[in-house]
mmCIF file of C-alpha atoms in Angstrom:
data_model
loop_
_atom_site.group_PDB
_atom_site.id
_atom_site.type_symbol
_atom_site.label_atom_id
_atom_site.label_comp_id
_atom_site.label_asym_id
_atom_site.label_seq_id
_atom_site.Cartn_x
_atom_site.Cartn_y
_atom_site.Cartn_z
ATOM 1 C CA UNK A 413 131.527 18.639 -49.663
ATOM 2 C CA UNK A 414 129.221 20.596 -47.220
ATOM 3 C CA UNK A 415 127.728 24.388 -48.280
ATOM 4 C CA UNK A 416 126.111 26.405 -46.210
ATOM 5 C CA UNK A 417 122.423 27.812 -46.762
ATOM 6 C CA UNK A 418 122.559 26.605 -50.337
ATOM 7 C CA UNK A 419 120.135 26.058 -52.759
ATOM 8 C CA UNK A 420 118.015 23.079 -50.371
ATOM 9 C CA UNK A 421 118.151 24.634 -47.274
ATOM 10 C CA UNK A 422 117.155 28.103 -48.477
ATOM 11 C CA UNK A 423 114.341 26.987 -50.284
ATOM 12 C CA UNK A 424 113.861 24.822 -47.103
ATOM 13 C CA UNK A 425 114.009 28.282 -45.243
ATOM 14 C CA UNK A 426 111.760 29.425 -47.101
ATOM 15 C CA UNK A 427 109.284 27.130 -47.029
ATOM 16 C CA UNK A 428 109.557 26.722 -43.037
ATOM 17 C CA UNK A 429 109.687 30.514 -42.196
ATOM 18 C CA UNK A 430 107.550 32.298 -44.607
ATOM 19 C CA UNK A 431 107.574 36.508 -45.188
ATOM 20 C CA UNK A 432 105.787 37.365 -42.439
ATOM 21 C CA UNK A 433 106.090 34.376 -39.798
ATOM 22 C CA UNK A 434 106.737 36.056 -36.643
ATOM 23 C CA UNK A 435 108.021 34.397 -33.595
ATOM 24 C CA UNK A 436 107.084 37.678 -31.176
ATOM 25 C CA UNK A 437 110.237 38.981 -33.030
ATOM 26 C CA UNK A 438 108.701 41.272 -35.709
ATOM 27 C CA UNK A 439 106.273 42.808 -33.776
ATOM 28 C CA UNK A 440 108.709 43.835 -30.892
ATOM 29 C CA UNK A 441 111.396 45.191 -33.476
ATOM 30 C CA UNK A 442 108.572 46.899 -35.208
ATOM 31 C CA UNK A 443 107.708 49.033 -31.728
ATOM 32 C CA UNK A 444 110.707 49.579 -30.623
ATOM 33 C CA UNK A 445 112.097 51.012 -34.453
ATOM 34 C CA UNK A 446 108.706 53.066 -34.038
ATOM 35 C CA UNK A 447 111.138 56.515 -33.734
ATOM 36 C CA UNK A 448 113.934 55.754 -36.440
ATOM 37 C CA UNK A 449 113.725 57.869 -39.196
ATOM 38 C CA UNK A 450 116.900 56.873 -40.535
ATOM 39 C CA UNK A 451 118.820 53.707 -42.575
ATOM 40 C CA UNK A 452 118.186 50.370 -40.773
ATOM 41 C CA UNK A 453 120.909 47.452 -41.602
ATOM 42 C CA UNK A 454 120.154 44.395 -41.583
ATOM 43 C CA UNK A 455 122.559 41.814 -41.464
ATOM 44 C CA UNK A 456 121.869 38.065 -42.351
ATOM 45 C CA UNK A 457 118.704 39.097 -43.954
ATOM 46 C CA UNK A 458 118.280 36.028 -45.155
ATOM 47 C CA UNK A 459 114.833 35.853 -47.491
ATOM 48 C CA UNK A 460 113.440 38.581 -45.909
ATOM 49 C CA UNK A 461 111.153 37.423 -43.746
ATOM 50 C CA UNK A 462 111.702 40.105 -40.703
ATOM 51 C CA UNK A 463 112.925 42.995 -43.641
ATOM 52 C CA UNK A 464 109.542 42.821 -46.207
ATOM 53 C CA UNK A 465 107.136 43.528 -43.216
ATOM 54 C CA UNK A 466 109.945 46.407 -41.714
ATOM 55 C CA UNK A 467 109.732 47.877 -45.285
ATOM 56 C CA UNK A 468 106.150 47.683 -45.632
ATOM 57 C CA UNK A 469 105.777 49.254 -42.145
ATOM 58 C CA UNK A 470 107.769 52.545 -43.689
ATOM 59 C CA UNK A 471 110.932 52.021 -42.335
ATOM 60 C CA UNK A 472 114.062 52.173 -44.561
ATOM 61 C CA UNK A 473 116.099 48.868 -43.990
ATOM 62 C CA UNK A 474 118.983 47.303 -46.442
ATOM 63 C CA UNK A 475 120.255 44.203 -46.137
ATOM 64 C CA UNK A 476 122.845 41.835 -46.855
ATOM 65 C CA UNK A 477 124.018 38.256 -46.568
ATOM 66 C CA UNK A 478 126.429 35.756 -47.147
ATOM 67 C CA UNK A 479 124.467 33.590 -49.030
ATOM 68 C CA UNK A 480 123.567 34.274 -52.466
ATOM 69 C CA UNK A 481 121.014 31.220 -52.961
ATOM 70 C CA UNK A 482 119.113 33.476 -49.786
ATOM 71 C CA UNK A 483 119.137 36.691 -51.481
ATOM 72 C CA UNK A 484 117.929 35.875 -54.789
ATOM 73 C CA UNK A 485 114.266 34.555 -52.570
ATOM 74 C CA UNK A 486 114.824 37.938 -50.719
ATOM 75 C CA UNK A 487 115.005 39.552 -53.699
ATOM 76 C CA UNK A 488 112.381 37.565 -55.641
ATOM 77 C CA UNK A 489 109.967 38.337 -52.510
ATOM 78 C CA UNK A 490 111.147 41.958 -52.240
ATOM 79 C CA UNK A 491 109.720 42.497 -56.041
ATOM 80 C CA UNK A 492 106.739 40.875 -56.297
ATOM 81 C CA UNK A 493 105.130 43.518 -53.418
ATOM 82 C CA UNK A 494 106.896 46.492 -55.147
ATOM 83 C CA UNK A 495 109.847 46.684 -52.975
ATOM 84 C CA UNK A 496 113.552 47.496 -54.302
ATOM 85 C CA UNK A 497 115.608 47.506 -50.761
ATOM 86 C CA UNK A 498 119.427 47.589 -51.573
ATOM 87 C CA UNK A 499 120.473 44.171 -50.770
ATOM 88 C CA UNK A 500 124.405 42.862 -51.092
ATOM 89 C CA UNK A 501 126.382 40.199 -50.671
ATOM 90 C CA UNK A 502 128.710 40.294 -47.600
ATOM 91 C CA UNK A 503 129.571 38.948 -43.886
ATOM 92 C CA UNK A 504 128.874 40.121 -40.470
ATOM 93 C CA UNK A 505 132.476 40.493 -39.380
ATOM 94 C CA UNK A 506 133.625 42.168 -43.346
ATOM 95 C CA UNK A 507 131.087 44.144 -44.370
ATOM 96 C CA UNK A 508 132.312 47.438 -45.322
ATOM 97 C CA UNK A 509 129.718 50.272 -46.318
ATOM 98 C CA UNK A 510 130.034 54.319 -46.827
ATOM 99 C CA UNK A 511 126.933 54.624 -44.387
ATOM 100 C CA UNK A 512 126.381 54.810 -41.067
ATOM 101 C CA UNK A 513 123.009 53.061 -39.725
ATOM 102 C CA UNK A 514 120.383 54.641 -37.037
ATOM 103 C CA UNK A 515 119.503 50.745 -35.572
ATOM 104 C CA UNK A 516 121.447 47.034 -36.730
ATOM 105 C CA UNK A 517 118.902 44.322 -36.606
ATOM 106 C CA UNK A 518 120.058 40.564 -36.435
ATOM 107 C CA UNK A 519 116.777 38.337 -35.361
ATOM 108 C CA UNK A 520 116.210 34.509 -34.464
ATOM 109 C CA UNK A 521 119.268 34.472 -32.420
ATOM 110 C CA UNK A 522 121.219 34.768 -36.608
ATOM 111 C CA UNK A 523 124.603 36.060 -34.636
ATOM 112 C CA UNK A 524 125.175 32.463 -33.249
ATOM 113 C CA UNK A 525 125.989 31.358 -36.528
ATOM 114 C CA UNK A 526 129.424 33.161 -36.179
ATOM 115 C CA UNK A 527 130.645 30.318 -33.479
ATOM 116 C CA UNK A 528 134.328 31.195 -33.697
ATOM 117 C CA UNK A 529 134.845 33.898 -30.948
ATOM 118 C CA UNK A 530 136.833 35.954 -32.707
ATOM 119 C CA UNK A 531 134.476 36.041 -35.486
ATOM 120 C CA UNK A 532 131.615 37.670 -33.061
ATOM 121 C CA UNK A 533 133.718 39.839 -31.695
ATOM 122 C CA UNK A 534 135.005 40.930 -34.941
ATOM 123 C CA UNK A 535 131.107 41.414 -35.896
ATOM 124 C CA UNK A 536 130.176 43.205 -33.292
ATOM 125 C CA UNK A 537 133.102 46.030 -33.684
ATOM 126 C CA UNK A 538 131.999 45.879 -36.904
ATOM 127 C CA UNK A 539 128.431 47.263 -36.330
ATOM 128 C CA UNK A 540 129.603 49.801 -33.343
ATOM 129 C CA UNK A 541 131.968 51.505 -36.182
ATOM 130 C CA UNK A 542 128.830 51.370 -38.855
ATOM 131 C CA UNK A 543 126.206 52.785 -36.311
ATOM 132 C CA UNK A 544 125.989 56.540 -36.530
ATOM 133 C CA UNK A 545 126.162 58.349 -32.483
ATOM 134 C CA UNK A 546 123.614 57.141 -30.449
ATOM 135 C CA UNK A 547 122.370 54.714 -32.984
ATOM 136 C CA UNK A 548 120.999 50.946 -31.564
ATOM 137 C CA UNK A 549 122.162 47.547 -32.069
ATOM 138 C CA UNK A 550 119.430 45.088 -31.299
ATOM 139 C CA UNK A 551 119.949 41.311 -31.780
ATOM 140 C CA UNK A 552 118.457 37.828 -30.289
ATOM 141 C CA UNK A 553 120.406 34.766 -29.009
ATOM 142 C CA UNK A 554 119.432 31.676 -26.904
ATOM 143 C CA UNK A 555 120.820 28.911 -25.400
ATOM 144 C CA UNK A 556 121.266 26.023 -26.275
ATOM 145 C CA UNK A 557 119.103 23.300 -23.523
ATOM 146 C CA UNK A 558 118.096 20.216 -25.392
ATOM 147 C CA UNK A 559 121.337 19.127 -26.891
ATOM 148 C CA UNK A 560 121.414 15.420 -27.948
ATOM 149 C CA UNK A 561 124.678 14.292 -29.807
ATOM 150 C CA UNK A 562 124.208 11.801 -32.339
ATOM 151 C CA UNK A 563 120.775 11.768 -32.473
ATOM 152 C CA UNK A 564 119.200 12.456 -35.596
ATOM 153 C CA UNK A 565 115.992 14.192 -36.015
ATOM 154 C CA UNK A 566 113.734 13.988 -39.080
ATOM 155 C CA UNK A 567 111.269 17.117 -41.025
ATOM 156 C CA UNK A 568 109.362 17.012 -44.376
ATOM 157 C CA UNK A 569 108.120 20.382 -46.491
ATOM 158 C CA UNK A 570 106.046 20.003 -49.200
ATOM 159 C CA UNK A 571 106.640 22.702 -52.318
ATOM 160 C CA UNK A 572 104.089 24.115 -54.253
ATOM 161 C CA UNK A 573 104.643 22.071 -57.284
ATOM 162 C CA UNK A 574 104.121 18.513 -55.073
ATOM 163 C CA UNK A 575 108.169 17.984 -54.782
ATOM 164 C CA UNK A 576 109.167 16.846 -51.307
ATOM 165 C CA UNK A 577 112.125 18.126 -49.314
ATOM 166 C CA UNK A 578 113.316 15.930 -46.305
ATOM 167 C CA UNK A 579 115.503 16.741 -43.873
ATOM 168 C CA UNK A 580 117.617 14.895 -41.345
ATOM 169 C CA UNK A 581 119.634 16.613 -38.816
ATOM 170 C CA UNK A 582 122.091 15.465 -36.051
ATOM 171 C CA UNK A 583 124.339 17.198 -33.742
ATOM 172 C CA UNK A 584 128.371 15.601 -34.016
ATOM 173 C CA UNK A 585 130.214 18.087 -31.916
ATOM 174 C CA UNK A 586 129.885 19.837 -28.597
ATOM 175 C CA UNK A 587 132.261 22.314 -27.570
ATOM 176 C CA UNK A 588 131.475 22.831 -24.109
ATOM 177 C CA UNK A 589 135.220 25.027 -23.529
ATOM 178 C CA UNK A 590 134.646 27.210 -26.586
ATOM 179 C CA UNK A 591 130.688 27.351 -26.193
ATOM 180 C CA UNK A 592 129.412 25.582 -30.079
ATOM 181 C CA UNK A 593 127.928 22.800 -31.504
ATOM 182 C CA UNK A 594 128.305 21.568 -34.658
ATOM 183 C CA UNK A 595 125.234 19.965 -36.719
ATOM 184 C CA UNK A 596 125.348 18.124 -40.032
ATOM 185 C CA UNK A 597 122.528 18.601 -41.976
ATOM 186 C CA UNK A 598 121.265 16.451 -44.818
ATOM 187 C CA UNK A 599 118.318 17.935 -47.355
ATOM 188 C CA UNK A 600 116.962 15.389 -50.327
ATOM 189 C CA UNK A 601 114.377 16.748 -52.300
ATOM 190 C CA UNK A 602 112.076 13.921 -54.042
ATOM 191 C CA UNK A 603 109.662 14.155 -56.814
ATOM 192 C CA UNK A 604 107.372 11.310 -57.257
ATOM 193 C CA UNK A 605 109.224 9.036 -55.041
ATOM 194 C CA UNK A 606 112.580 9.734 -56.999
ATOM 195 C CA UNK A 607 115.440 11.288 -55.433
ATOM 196 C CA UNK A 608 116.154 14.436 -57.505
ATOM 197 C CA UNK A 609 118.928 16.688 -55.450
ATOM 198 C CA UNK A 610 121.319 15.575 -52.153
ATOM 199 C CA UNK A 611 122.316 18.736 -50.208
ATOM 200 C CA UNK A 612 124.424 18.130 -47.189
ATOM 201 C CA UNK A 613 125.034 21.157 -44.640
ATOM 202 C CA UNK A 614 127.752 22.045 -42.050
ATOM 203 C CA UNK A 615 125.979 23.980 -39.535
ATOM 204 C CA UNK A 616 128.035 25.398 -36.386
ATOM 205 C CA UNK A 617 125.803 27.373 -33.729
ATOM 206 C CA UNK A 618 127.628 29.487 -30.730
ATOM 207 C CA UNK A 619 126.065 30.173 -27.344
ATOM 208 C CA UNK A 620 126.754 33.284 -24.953
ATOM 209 C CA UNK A 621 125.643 33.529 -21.326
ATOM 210 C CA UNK A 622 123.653 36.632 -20.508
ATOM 211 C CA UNK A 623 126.208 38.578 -18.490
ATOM 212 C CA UNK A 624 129.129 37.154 -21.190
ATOM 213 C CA UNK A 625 127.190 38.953 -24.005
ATOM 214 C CA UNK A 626 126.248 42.352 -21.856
ATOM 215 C CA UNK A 627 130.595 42.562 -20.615
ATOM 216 C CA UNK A 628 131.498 42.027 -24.310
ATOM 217 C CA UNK A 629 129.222 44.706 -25.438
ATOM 218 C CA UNK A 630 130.317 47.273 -23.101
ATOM 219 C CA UNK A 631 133.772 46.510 -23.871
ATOM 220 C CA UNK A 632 133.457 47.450 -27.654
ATOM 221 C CA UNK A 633 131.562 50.603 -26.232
ATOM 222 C CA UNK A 634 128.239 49.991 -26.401
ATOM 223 C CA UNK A 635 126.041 51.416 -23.262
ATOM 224 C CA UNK A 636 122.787 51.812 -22.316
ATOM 225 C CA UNK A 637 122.248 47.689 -22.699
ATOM 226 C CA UNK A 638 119.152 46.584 -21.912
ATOM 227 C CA UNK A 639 118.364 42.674 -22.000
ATOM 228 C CA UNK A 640 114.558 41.224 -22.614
ATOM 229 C CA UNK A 641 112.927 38.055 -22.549
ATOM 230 C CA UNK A 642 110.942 36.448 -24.737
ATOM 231 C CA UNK A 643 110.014 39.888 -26.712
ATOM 232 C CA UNK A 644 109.085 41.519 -22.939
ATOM 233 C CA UNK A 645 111.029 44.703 -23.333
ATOM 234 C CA UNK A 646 113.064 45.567 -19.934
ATOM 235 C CA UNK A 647 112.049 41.923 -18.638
ATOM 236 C CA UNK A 648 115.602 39.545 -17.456
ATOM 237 C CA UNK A 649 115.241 35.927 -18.485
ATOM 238 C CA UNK A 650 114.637 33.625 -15.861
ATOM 239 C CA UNK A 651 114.136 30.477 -17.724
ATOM 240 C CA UNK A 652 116.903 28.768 -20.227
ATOM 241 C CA UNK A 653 114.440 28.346 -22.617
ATOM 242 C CA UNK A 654 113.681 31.909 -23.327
ATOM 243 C CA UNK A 655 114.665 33.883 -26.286
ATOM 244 C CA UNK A 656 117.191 36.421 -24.909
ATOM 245 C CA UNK A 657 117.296 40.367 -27.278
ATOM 246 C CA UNK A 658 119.842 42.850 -26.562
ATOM 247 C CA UNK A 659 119.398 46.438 -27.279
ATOM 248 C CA UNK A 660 122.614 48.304 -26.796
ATOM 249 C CA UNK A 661 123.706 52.016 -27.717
ATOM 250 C CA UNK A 662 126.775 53.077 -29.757
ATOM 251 C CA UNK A 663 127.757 56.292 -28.126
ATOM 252 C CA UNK A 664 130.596 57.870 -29.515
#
């Protein structure tokens, strides 16, 4: 039976994108959440690898996700450095919260895990009705340019305690009509040569052109949508390659 972000691949999360590890992405949220003086949400937070340094740059961010093997690491991070965010247990397209949010964050192109489109659509109403007037939504996506069905592709981590955690990975499905692919992922963790826990993984991932995205935020009501490339704030992509971050404004 397949999970999703389970115990294996968080810890593999973990392991592979430390609190801290930046890809460009923290330091551009960081600037341009500067001005917010209000409650930042953070959906997907995952272990809390973009939320710990928001927190510990003064802003005041919650979080949730719909994993709970990835919010007990958040959480286990979040104490040891003194921090008690409220974190919950919920989806993008459910959530449900008496609180309405000066900026929603979603980094590392996290929204392309809803590949269903009703699903993104459904997330993204969501956030407009839980952003107060005038408050941002700011998310990344990118394309997908290197896909190669069938092919499987091989990493190792190495945990603290010597254990080894392998993964193999292998895209089965392209959607090219409803714009997903579908990876199945396959985590064995071994200790001493030994095989000591399987972990296989389901893993769907959307795509969105860049003028798709902007038309389906302005049809929810978002305005004031500006698109970036690569953490350049104002600058259009012009390569496939590039990570893509829209910043769009909920005024009601």
């Amino acid at each position: 039976m397949f999970s999703y972000y389970s115990n294996l691949s968080s810890e593999v999360y973990d392991l592979d994108k430390p609190i801290g590890h930046s890809f460009g992405d923290i330091e551009f949220y960081l600037e341009r959440l500067a001005t917010c003086t209000g409650k930042i949400l953070e959906p997907a937070v995952g272990t809390g690898r973009m939320l710990i340094p928001l927190l510990e740059n003064g802003l005041d961010v919650e979080g949730f996700d719909i994993s709970s093997e990835m919010l007990t690491i958040c959480r286990d991070h979040c104490g040891k450095r003194g921090l008690n965010p409220k974190l919950f247990t919920a989806s993008m397209q459910d959530f449900q919260v008496n609180q309405k949010y000066e900026a929603i964050i979603l980094a590392s192109g996290t929204f392309l895990l809803l590949h269903e489109r009703e699903d993104s659509l459904k997330a993204l109403t969501n956030f407009y009705h839980h952003l107060a007037a005038g408050g941002r939504l700011m998310f990344d996506v990118f394309l997908q340019t290197d896909i190669e069905l069938g092919k499987a592709h091989t990493k190792t981590w190495e945990c603290e305690n010597g254990d080894m955690i392998t993964l193999e990975t292998k895209i089965t499905q392209v959607d090219y009509i409803h714009q997903y692919t579908v990876s199945h992922n396959r985590y064995e963790k071994w200790r001493n040569g030994v095989l000591q826990q399987t972990e296989l993984e389901r893993f769907p991932l959307r795509w969105y052109g860049v003028e798709e995205m902007k038309l389906l935020l302005q049809t929810i009501g978002f305005t004031d949508i500006t698109i970036s490339a690569n953490y350049k704030y104002g600058k259009y992509p012009t390569q496939a390659d590039q990570s893509i971050t829209f910043e769009a404004i909920a005024k009601k």
